[in-house]
Short mmCIF file of C-alpha atoms and ligand atoms in Angstrom, two decimals:
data_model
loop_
_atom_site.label_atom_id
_atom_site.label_comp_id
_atom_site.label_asym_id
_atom_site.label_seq_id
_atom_site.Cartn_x
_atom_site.Cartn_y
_atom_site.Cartn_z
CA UNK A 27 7.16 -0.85 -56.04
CA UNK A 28 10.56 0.23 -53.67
CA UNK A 29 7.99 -0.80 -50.92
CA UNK A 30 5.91 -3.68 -52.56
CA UNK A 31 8.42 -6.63 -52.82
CA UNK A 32 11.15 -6.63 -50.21
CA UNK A 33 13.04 -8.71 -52.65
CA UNK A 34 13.41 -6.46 -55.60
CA UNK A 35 16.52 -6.99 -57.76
CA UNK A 36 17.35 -3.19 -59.06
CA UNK A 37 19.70 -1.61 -60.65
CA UNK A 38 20.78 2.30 -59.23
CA UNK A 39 22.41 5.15 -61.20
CA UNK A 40 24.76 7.53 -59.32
CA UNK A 41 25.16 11.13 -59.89
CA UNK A 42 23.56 14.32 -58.84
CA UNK A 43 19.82 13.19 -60.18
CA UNK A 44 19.23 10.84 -57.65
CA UNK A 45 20.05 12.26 -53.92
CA UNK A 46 16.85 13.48 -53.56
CA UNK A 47 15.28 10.28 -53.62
CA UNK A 48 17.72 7.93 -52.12
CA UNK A 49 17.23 10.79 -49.29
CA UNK A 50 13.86 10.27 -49.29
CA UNK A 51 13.64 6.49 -49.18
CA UNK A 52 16.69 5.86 -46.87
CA UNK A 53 14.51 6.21 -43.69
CA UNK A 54 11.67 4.49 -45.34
CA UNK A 55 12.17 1.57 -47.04
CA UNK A 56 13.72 -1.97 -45.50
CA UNK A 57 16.19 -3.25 -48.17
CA UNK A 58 17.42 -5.93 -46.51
CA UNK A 59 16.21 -8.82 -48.85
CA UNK A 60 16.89 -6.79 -51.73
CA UNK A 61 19.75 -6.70 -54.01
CA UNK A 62 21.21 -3.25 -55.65
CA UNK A 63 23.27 -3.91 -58.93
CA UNK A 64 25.26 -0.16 -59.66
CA UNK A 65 24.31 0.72 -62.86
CA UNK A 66 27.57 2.07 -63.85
CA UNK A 67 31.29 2.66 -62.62
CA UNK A 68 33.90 4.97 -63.78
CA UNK A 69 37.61 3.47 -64.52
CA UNK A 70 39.18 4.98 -61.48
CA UNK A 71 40.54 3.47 -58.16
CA UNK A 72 38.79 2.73 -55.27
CA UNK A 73 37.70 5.42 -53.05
CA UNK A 74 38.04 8.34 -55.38
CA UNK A 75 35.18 10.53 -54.90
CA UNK A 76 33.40 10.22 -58.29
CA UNK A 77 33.31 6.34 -58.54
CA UNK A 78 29.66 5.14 -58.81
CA UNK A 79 30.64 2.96 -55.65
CA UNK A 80 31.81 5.81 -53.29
CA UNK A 81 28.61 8.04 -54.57
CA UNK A 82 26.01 4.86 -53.93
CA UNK A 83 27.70 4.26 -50.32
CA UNK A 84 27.33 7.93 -49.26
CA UNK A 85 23.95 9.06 -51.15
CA UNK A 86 22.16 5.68 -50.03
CA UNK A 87 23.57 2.43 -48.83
CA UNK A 88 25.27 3.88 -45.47
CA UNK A 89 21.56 5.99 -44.64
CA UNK A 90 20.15 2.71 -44.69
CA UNK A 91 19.08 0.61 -41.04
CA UNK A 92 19.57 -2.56 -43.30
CA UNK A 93 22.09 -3.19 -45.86
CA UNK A 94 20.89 -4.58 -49.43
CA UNK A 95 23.15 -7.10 -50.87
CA UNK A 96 25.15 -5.14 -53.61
CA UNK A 97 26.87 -6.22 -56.72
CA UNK A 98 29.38 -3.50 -58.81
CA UNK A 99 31.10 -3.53 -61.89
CA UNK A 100 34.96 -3.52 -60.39
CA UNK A 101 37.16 -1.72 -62.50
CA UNK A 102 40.10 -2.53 -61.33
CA UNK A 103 39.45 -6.05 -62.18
CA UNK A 104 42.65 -7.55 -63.92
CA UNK A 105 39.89 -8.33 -66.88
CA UNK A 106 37.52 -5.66 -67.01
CA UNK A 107 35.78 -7.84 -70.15
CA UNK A 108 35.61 -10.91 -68.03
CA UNK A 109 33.89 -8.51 -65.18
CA UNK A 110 31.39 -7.33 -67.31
CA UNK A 111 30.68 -10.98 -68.20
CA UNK A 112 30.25 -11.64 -64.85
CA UNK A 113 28.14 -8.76 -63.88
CA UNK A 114 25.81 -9.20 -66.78
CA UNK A 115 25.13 -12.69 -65.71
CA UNK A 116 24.56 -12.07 -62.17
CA UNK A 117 21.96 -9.84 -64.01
CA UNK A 118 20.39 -12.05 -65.88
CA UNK A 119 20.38 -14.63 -63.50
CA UNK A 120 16.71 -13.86 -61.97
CA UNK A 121 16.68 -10.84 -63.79
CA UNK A 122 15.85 -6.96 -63.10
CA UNK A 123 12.85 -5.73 -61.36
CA UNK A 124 13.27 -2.15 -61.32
CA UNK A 125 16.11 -0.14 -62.71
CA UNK A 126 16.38 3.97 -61.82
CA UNK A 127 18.36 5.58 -64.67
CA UNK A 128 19.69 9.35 -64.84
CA UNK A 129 20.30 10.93 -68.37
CA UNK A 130 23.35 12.61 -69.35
CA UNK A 131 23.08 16.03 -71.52
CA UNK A 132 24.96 14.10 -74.17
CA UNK A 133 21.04 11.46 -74.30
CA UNK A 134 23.45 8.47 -72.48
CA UNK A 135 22.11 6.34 -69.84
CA UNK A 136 24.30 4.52 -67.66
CA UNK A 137 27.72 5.53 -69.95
CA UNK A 138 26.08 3.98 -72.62
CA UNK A 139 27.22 7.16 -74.93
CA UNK A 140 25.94 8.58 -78.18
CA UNK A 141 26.54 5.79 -80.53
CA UNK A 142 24.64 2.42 -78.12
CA UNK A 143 22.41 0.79 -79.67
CA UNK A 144 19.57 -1.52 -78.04
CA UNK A 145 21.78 -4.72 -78.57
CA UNK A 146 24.56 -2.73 -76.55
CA UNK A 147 25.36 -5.37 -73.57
CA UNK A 148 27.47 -4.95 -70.60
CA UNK A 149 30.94 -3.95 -71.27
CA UNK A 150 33.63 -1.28 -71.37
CA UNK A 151 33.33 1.85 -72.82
CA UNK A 152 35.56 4.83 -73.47
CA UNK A 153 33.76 8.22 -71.84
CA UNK A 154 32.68 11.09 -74.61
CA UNK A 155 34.37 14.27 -73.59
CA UNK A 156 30.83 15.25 -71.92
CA UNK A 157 31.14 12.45 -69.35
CA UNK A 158 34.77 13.27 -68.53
CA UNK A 159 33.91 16.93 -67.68
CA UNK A 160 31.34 15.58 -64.86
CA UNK A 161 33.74 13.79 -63.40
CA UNK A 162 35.07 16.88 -61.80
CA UNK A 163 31.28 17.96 -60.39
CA UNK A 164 32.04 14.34 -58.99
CA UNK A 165 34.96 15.44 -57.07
CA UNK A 166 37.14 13.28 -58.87
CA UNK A 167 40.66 13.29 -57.63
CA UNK A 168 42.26 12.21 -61.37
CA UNK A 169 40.47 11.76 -64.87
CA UNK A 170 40.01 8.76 -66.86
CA UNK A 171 38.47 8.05 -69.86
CA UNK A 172 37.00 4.91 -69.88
CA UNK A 173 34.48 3.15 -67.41
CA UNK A 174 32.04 -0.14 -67.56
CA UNK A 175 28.86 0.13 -67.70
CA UNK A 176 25.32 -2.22 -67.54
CA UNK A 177 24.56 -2.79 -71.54
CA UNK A 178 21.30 -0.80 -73.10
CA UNK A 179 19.93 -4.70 -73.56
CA UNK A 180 19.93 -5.56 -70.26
CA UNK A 181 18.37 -1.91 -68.67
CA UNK A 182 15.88 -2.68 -71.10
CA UNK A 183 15.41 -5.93 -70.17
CA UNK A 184 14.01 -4.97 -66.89
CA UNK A 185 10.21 -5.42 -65.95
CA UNK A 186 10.16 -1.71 -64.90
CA UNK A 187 11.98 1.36 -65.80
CA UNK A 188 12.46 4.91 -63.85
CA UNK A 189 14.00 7.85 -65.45
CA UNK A 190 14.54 10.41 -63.10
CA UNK A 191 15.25 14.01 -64.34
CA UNK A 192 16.05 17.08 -62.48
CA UNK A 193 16.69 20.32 -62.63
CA UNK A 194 16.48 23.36 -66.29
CA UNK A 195 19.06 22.18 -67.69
CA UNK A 196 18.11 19.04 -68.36
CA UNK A 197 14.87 20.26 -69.90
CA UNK A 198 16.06 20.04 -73.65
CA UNK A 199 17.42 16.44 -72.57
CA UNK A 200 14.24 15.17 -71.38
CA UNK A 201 12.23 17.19 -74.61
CA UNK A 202 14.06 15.45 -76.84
CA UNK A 203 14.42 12.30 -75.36
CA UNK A 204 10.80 12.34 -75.36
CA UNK A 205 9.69 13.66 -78.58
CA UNK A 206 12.80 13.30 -80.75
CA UNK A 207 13.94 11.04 -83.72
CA UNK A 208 14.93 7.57 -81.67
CA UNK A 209 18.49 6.75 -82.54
CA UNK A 210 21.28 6.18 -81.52
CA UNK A 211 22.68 9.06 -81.49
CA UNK A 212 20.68 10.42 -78.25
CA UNK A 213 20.56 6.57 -76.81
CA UNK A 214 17.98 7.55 -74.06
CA UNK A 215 15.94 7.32 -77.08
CA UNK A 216 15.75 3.75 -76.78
CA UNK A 217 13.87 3.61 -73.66
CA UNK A 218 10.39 4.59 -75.71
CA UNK A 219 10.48 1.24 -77.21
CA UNK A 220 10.52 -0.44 -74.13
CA UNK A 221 7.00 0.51 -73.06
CA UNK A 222 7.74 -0.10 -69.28
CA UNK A 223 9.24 3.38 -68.68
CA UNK A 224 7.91 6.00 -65.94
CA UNK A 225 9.62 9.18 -66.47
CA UNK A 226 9.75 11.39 -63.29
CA UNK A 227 10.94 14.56 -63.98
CA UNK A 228 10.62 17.74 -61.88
CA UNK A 229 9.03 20.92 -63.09
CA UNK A 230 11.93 22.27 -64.19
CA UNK A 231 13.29 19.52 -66.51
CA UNK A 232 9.38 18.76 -68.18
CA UNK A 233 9.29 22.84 -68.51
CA UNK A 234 9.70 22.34 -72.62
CA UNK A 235 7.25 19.15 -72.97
C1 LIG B 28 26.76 10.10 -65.29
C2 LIG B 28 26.50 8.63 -64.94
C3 LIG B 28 25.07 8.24 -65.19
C4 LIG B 28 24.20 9.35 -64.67
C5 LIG B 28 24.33 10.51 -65.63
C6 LIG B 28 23.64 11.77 -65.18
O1 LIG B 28 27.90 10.26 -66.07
N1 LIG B 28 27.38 7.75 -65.62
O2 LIG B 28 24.78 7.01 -64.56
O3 LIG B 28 22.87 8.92 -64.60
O4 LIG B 28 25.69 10.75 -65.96
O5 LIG B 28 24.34 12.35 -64.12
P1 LIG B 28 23.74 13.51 -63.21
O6 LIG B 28 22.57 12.95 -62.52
O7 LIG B 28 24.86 13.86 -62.26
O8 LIG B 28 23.37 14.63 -64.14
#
């Protein structure tokens, strides 16, 4: 699919669980029709380490011989509502072909925490205590509690879904996101109604399916 339509609209999750890919495809794949929405952003200025922005640049966008266009959620918009407005219609305005997501331990995609529900749209959120603590494996140089992130709705609005899990200790995550009771309380849940979700996972993380 990354290679198939040189002008895929997808959305891209930051964080540890995706390096290995964006790696991967950086020397392989022409981007340069396509357009990246960041799935997520953290409410912290520009340039620290651990916003979703600074991760994308250096994990993907800067490896690559052709520059996608790119569209953010900007925190340090003077109306973070009104940017999430925004973002969510650039969105839906030809929609989402592909979106990767990573999982947090907490069962939240994007920083749609424990509590998002499928009609959760784009908007600001304030972090569980989970999400703070890995803002530090982030290299974040202050901590915030809040960030902006793409609404449950619209991930699952797109035509095709990736969840990409890596590594033990994410193998209760991905068992229960799998095979447990789909709520909100664990909102990767969600993503089994959708019925256009590939799961990769390495051996590690599917060890307990
Ligand atoms: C972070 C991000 C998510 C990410 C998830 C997993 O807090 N907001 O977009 O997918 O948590 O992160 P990691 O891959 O580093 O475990």
């Amino acid at each position: 699919m990354l290679a198939a339509d040189p002008k895929l609209r997808m959305c891209l999750p930051t964080g540890s669980t995706p390096r290995p890919l964006y790696e991967q495809i950086a020397g392989q794949s022409d981007f340069s029709d396509a357009t990246v929405f960041i799935l997520d952003e953290f409410g912290l200025p520009d340039g620290d380490p651990a916003r979703c922005s600074t991760m994308l640049e250096r994990d993907l966008l800067s490896l690559l011989s052709s520059r996608p266009k790119v569209d953010r959620l900007d925190p340090m918009a003077p109306d973070p509502e009104a940017e999430c407005a925004r973002f969510a219609s650039a969105v839906a305005d030809g929609g989402l072909g592909l979106t990767l997501l990573g999982v947090g331990r907490n069962g939240h995609v994007g920083l749609n925490e424990p509590g998002s529900t499928p009609e959760s749209t784009t908007r600001r959120v304030i972090l569980s205590q989970q999400s703070r603590d890995g803002l530090n494996r982030y290299g974040a140089e202050r901590d915030t509690d809040w960030g902006l992130t793409l609404g449950l709705e619209e991930v699952l609005s797109s035509a095709e879904i990736w969840l990409l899990v890596r590594g033990a200790h994410k193998a209760d995550v991905l068992a229960s996101a799998v095979r447990g009771p789909i709520s909100s309380d664990f909102p990767v849940t969600y993503l089994r109604e959708a019925g256009n979700v590939i799961v990769w996972a390495d051996e590690s993380a599917a060890s307990r399916l």
